[in-house]
N, CA, C and O atoms as a CHARMM CRD file, in Angstrom:
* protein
*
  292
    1    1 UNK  N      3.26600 -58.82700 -48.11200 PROA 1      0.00000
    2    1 UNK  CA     4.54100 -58.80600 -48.78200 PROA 1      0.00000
    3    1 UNK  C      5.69300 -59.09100 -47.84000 PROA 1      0.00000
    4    1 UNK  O      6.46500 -60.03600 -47.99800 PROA 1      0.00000
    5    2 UNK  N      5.74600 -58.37100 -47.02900 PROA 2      0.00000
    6    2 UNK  CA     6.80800 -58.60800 -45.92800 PROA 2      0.00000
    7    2 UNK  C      6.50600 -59.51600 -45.22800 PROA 2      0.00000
    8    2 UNK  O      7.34000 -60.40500 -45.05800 PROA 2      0.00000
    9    3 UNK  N      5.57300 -59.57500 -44.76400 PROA 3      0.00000
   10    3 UNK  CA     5.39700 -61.09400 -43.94700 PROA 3      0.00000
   11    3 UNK  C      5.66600 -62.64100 -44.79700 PROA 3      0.00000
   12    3 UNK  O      6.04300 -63.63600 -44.17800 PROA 3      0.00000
   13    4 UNK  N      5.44200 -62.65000 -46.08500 PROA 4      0.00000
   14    4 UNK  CA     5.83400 -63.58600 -47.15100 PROA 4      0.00000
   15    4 UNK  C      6.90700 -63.87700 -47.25100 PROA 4      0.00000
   16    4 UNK  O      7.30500 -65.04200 -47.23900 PROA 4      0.00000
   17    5 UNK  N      7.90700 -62.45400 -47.42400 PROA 5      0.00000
   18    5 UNK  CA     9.34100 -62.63600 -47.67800 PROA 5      0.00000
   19    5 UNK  C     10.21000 -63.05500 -46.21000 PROA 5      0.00000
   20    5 UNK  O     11.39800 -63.34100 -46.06500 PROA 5      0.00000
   21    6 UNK  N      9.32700 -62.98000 -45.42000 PROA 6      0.00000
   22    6 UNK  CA    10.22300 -63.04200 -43.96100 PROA 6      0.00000
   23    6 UNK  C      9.81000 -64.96900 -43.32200 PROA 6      0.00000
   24    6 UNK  O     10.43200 -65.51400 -42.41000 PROA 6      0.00000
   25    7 UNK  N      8.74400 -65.56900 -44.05000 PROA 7      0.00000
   26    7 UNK  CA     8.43000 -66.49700 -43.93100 PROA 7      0.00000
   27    7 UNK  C      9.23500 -67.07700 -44.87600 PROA 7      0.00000
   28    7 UNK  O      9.27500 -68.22300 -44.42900 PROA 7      0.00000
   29    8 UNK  N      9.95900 -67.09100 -45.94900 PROA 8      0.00000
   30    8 UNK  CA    10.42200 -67.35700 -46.89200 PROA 8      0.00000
   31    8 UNK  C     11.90200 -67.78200 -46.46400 PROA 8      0.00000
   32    8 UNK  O     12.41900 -68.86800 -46.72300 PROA 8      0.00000
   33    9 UNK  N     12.55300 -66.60800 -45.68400 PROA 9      0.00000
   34    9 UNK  CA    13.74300 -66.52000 -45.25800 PROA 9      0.00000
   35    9 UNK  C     13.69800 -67.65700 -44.35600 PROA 9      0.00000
   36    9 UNK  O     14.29000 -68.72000 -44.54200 PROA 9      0.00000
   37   10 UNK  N     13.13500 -67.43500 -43.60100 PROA 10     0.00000
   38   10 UNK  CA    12.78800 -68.16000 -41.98600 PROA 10     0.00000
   39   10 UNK  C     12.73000 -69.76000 -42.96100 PROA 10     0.00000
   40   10 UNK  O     13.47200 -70.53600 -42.35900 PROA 10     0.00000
   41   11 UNK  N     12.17700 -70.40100 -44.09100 PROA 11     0.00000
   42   11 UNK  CA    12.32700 -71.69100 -44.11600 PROA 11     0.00000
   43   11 UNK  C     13.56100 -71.64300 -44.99900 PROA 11     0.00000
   44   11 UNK  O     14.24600 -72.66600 -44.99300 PROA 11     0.00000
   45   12 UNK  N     13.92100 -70.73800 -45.67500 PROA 12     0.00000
   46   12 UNK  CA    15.08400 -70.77200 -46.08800 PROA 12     0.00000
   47   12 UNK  C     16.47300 -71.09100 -45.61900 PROA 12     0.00000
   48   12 UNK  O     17.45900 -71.28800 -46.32900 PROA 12     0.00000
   49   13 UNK  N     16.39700 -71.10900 -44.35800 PROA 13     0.00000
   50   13 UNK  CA    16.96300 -71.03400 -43.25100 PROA 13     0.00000
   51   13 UNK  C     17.28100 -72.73600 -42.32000 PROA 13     0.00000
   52   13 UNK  O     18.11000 -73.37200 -41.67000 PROA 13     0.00000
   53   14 UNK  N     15.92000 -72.76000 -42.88900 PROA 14     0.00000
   54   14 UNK  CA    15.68800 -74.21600 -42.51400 PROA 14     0.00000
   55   14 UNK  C     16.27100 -75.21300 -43.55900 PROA 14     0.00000
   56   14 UNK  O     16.73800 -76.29100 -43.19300 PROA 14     0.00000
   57   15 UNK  N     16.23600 -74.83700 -44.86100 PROA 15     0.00000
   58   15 UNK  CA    16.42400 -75.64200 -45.70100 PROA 15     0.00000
   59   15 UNK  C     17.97200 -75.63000 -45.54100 PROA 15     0.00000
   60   15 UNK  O     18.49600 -76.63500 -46.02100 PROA 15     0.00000
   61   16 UNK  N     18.86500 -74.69400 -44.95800 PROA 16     0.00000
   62   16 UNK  CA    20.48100 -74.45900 -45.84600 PROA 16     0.00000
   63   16 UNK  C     20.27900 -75.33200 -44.89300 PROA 16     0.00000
   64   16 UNK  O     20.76500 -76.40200 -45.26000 PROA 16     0.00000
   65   17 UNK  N     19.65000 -75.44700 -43.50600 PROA 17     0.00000
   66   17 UNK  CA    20.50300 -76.49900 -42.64500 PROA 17     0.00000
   67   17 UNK  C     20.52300 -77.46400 -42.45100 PROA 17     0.00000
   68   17 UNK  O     21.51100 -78.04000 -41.99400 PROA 17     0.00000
   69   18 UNK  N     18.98500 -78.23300 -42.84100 PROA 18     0.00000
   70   18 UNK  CA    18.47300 -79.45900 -43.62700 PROA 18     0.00000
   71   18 UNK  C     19.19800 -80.24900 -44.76800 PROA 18     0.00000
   72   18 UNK  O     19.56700 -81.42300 -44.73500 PROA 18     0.00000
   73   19 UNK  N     19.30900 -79.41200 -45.70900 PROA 19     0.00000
   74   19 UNK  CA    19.63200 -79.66500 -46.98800 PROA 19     0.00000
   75   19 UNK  C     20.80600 -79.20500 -47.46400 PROA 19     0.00000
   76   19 UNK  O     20.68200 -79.07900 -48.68200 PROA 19     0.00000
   77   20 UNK  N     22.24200 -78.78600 -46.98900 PROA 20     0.00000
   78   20 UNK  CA    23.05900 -77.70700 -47.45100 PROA 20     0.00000
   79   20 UNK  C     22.80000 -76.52900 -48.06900 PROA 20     0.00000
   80   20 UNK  O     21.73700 -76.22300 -48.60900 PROA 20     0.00000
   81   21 UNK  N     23.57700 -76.00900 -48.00200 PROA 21     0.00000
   82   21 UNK  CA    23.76000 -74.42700 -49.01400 PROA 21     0.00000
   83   21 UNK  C     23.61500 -74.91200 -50.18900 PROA 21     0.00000
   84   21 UNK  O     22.45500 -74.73200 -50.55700 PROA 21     0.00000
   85   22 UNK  N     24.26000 -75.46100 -50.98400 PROA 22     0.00000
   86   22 UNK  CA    23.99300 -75.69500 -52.58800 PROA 22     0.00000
   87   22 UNK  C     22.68200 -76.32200 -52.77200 PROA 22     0.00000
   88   22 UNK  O     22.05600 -75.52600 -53.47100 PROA 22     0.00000
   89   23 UNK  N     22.12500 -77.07700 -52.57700 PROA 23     0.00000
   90   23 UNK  CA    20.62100 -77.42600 -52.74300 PROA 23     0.00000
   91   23 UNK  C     19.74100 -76.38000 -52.73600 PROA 23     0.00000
   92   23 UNK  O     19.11500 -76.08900 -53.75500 PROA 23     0.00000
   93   24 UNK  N     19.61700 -75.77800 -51.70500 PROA 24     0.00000
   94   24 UNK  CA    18.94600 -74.26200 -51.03100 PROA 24     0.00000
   95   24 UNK  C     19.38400 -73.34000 -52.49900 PROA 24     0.00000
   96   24 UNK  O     18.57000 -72.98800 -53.35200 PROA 24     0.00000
   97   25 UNK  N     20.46400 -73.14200 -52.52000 PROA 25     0.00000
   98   25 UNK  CA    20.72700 -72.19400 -53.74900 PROA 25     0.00000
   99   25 UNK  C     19.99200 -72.36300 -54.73600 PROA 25     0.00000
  100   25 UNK  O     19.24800 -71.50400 -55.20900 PROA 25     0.00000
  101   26 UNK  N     20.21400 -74.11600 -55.35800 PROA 26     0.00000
  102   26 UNK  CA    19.54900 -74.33600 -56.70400 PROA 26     0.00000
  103   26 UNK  C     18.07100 -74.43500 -56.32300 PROA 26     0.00000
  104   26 UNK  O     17.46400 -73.56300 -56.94600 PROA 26     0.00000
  105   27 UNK  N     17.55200 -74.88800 -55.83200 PROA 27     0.00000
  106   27 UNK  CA    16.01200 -74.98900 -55.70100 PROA 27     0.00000
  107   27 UNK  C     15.44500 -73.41600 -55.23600 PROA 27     0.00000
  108   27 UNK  O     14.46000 -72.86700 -55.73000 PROA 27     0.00000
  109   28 UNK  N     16.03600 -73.03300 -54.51400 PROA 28     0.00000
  110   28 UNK  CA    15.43300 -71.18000 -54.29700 PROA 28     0.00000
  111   28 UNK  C     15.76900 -70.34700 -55.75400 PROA 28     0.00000
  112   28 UNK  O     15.00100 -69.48400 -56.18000 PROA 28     0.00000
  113   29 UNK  N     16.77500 -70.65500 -56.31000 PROA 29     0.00000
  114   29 UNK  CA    16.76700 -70.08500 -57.70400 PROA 29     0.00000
  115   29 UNK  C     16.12500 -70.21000 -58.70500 PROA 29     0.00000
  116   29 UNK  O     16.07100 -69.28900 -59.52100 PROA 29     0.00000
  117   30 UNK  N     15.35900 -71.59700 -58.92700 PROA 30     0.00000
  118   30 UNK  CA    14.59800 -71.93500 -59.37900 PROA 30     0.00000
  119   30 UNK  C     13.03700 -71.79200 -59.04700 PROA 30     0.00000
  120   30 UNK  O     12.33100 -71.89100 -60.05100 PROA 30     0.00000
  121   31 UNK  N     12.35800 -71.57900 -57.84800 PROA 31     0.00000
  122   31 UNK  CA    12.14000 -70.97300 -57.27800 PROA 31     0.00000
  123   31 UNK  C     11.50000 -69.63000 -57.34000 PROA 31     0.00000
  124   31 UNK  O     10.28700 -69.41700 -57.34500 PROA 31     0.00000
  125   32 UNK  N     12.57000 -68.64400 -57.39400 PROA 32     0.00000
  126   32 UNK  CA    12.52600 -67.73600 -58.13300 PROA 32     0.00000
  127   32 UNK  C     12.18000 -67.51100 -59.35700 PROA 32     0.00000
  128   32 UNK  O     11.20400 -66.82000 -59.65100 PROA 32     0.00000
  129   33 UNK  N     12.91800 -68.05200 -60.16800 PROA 33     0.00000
  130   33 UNK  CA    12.38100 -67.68600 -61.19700 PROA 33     0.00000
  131   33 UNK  C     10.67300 -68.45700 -61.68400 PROA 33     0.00000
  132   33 UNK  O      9.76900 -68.01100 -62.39100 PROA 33     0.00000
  133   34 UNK  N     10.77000 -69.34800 -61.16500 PROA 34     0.00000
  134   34 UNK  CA     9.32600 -70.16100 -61.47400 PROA 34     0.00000
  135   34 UNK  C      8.26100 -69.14100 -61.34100 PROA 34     0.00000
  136   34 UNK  O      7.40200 -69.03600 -62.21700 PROA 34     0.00000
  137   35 UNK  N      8.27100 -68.40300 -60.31400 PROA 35     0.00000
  138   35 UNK  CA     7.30500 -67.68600 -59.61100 PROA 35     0.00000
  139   35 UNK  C      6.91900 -66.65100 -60.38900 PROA 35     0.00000
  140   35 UNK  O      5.79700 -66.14500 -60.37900 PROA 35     0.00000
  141   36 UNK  N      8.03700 -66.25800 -61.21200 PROA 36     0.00000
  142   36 UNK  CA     7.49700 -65.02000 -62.41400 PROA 36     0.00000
  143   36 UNK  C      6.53600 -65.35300 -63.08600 PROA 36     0.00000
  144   36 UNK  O      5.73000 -64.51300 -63.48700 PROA 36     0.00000
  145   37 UNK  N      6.36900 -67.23300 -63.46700 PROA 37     0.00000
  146   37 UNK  CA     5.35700 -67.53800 -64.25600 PROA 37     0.00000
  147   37 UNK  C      4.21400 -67.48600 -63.95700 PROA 37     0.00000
  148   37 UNK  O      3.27700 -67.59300 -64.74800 PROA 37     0.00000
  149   38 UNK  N      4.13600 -67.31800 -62.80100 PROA 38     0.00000
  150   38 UNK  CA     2.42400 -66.83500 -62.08900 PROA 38     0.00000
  151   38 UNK  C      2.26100 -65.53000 -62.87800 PROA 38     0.00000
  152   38 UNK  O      1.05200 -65.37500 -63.05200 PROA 38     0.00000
  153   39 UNK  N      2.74900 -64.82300 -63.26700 PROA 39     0.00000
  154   39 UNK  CA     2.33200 -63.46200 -63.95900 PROA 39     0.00000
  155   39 UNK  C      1.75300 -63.77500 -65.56100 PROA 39     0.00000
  156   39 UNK  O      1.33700 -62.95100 -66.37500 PROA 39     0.00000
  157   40 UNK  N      1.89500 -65.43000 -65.72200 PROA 40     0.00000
  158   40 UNK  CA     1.01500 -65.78700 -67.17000 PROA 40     0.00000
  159   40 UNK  C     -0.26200 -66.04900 -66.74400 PROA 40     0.00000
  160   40 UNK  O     -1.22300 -65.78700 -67.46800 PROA 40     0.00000
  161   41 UNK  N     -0.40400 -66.59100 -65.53100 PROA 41     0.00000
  162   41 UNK  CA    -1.58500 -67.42200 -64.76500 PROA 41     0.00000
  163   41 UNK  C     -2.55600 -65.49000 -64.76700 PROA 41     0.00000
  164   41 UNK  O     -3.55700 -65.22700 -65.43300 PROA 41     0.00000
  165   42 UNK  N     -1.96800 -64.72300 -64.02300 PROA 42     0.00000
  166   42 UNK  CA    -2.80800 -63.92500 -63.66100 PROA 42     0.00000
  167   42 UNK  C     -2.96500 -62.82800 -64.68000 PROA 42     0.00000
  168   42 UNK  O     -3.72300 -61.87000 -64.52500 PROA 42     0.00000
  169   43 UNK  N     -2.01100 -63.07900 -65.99200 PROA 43     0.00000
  170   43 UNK  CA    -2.65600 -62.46700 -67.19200 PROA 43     0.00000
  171   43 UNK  C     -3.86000 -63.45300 -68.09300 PROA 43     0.00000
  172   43 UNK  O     -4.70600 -63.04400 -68.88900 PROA 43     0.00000
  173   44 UNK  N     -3.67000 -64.44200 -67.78100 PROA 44     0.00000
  174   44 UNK  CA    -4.84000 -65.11600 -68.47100 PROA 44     0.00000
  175   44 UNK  C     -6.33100 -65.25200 -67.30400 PROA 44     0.00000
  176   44 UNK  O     -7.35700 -65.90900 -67.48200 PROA 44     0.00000
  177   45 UNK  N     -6.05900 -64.61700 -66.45700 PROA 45     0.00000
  178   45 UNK  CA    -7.03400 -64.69800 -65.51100 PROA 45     0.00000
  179   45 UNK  C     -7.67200 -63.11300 -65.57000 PROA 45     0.00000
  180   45 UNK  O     -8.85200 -63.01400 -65.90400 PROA 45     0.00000
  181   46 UNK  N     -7.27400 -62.46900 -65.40300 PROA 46     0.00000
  182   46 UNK  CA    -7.87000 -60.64600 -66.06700 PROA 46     0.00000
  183   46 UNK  C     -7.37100 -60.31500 -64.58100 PROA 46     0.00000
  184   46 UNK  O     -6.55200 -60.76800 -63.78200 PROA 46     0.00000
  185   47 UNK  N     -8.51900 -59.04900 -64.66000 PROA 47     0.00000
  186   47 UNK  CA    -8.13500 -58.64700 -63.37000 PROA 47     0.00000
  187   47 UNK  C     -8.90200 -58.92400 -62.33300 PROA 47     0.00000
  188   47 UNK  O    -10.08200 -58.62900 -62.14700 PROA 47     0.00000
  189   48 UNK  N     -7.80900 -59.78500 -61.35300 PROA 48     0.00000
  190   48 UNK  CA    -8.69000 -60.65100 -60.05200 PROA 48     0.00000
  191   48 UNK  C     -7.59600 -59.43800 -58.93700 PROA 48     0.00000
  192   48 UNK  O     -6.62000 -58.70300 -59.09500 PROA 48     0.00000
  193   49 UNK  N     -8.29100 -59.74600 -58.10800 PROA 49     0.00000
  194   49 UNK  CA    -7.30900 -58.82200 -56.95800 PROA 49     0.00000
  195   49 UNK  C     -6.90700 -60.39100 -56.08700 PROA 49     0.00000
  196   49 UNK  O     -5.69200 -60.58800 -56.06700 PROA 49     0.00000
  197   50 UNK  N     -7.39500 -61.02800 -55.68400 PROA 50     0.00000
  198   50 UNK  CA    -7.08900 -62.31100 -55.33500 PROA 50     0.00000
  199   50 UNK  C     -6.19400 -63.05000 -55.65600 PROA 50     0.00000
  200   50 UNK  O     -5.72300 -63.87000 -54.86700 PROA 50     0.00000
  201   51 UNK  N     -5.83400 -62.92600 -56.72400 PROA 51     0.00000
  202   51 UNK  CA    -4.72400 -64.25300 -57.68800 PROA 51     0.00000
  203   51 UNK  C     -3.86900 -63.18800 -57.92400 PROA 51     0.00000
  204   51 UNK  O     -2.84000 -63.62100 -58.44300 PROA 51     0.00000
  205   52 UNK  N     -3.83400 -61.73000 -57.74100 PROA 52     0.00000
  206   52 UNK  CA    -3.15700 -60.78300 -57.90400 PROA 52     0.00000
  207   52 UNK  C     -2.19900 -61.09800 -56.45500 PROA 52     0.00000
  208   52 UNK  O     -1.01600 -61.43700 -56.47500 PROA 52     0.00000
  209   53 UNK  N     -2.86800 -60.93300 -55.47300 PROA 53     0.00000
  210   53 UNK  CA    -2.32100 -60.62200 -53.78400 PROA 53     0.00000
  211   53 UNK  C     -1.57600 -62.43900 -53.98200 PROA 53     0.00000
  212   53 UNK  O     -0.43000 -62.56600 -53.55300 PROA 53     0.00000
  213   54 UNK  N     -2.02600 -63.27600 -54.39400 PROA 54     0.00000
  214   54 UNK  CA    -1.46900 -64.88700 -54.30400 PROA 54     0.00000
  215   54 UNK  C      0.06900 -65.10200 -54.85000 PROA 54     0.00000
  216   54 UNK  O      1.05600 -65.73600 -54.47600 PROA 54     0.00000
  217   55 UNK  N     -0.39900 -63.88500 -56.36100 PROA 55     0.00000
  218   55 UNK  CA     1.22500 -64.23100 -57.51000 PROA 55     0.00000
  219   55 UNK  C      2.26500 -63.33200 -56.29100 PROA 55     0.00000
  220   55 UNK  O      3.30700 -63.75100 -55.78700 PROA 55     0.00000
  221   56 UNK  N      1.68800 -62.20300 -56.08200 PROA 56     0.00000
  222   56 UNK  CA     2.47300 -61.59500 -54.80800 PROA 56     0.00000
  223   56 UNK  C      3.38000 -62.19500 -54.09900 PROA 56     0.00000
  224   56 UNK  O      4.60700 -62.28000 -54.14600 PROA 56     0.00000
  225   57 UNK  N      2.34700 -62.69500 -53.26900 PROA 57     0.00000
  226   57 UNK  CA     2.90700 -63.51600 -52.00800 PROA 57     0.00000
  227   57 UNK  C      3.60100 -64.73800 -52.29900 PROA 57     0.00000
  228   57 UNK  O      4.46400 -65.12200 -51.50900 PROA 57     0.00000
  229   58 UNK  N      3.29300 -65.50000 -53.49300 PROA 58     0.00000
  230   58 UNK  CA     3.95700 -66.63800 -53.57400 PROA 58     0.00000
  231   58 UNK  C      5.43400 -66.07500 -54.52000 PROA 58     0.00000
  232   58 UNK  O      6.35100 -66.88000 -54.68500 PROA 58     0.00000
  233   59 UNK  N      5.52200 -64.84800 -55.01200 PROA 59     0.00000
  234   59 UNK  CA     6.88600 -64.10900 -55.46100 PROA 59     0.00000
  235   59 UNK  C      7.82200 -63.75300 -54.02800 PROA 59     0.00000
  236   59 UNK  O      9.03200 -63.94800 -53.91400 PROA 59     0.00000
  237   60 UNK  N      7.05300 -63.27500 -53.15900 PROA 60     0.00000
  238   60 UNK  CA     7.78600 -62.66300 -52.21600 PROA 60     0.00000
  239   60 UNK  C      8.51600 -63.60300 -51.42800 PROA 60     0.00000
  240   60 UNK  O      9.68600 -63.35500 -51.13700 PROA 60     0.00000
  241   61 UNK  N      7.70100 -65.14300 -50.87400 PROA 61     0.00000
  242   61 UNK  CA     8.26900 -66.18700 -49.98300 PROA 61     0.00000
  243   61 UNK  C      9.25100 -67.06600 -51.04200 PROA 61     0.00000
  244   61 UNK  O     10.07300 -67.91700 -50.70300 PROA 61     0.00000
  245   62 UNK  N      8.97100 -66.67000 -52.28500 PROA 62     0.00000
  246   62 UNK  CA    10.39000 -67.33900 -53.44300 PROA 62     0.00000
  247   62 UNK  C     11.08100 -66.53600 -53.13500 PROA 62     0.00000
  248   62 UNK  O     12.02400 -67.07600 -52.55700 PROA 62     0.00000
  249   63 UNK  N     11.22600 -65.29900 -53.17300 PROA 63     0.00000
  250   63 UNK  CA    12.58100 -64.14900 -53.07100 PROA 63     0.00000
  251   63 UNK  C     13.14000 -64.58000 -52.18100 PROA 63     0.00000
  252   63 UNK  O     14.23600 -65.12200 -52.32300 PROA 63     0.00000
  253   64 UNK  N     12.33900 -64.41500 -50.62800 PROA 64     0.00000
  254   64 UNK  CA    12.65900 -64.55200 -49.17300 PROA 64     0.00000
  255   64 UNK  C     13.72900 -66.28900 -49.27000 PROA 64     0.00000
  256   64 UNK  O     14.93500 -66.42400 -49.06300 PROA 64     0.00000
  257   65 UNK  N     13.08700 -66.95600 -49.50800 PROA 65     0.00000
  258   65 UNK  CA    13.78600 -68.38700 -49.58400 PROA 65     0.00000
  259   65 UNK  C     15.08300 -68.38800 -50.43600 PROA 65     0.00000
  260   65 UNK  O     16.09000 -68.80100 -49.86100 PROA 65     0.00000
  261   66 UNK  N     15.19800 -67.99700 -51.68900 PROA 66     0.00000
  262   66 UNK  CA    16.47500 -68.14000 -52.47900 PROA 66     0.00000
  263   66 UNK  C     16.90500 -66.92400 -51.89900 PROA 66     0.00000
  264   66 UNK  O     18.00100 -67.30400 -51.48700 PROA 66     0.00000
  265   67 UNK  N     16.82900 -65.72100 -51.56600 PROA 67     0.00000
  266   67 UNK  CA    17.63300 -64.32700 -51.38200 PROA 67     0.00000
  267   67 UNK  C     18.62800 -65.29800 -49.73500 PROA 67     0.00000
  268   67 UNK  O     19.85200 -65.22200 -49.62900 PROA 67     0.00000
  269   68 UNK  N     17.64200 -66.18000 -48.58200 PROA 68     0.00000
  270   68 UNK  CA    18.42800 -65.91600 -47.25600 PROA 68     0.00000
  271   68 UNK  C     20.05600 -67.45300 -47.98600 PROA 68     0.00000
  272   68 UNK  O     21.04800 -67.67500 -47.29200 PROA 68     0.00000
  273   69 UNK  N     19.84100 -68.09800 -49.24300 PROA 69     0.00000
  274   69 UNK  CA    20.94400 -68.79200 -49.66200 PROA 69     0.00000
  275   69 UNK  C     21.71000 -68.18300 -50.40900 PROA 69     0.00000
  276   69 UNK  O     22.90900 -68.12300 -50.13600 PROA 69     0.00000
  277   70 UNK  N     21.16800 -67.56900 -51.56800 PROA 70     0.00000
  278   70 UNK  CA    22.19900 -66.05500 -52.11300 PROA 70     0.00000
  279   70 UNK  C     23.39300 -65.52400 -51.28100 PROA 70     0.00000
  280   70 UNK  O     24.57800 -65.61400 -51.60100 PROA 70     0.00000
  281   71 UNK  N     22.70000 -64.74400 -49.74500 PROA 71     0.00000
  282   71 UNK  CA    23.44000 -63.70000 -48.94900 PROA 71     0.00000
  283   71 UNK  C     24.58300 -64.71400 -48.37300 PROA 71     0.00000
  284   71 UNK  O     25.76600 -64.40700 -48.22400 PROA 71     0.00000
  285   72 UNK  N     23.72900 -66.56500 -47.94300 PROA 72     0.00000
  286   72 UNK  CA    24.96000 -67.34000 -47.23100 PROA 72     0.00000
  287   72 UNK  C     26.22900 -67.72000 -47.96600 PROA 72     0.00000
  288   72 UNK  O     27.37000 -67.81700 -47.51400 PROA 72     0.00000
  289   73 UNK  N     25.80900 -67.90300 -49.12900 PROA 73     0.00000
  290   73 UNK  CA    26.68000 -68.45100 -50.32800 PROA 73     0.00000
  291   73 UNK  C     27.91800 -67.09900 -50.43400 PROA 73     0.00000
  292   73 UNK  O     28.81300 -67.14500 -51.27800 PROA 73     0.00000
């Protein structure tokens, strides 16, 4: 979890400076929210602990990425 969200930041980071702040914003926001939809994937999947720890981690490095353009903005 933390290591996800801190990898997240860390390219987030990369992106404001790559790509500006407003890009970073809209694509990490989106992003974000995309990532909730893994919670259809791993309700139609039952209970896996695997695709469980994946929707996780791929929620946490979305947070980490749109949260480090959020705080710059």
């Amino acid at each position: 979890g933390v290591a996800m969200t801190m990898l997240g930041s860390f390219v987030g980071g990369i992106f404001v400076m790559r790509f500006g702040l407003m890009p970073t914003l809209f694509w990490g926001g989106v992003a974000m929210g995309a990532s909730n939809l893994l919670y259809v994937l791993l309700a139609a999947v039952g209970n896996s602990v695997p695709v469980f720890m994946a929707v996780i981690s791929v929620e946490n490095f979305a947070n980490g990425l749109g949260g480090v353009a959020a705080i710059a903005y």
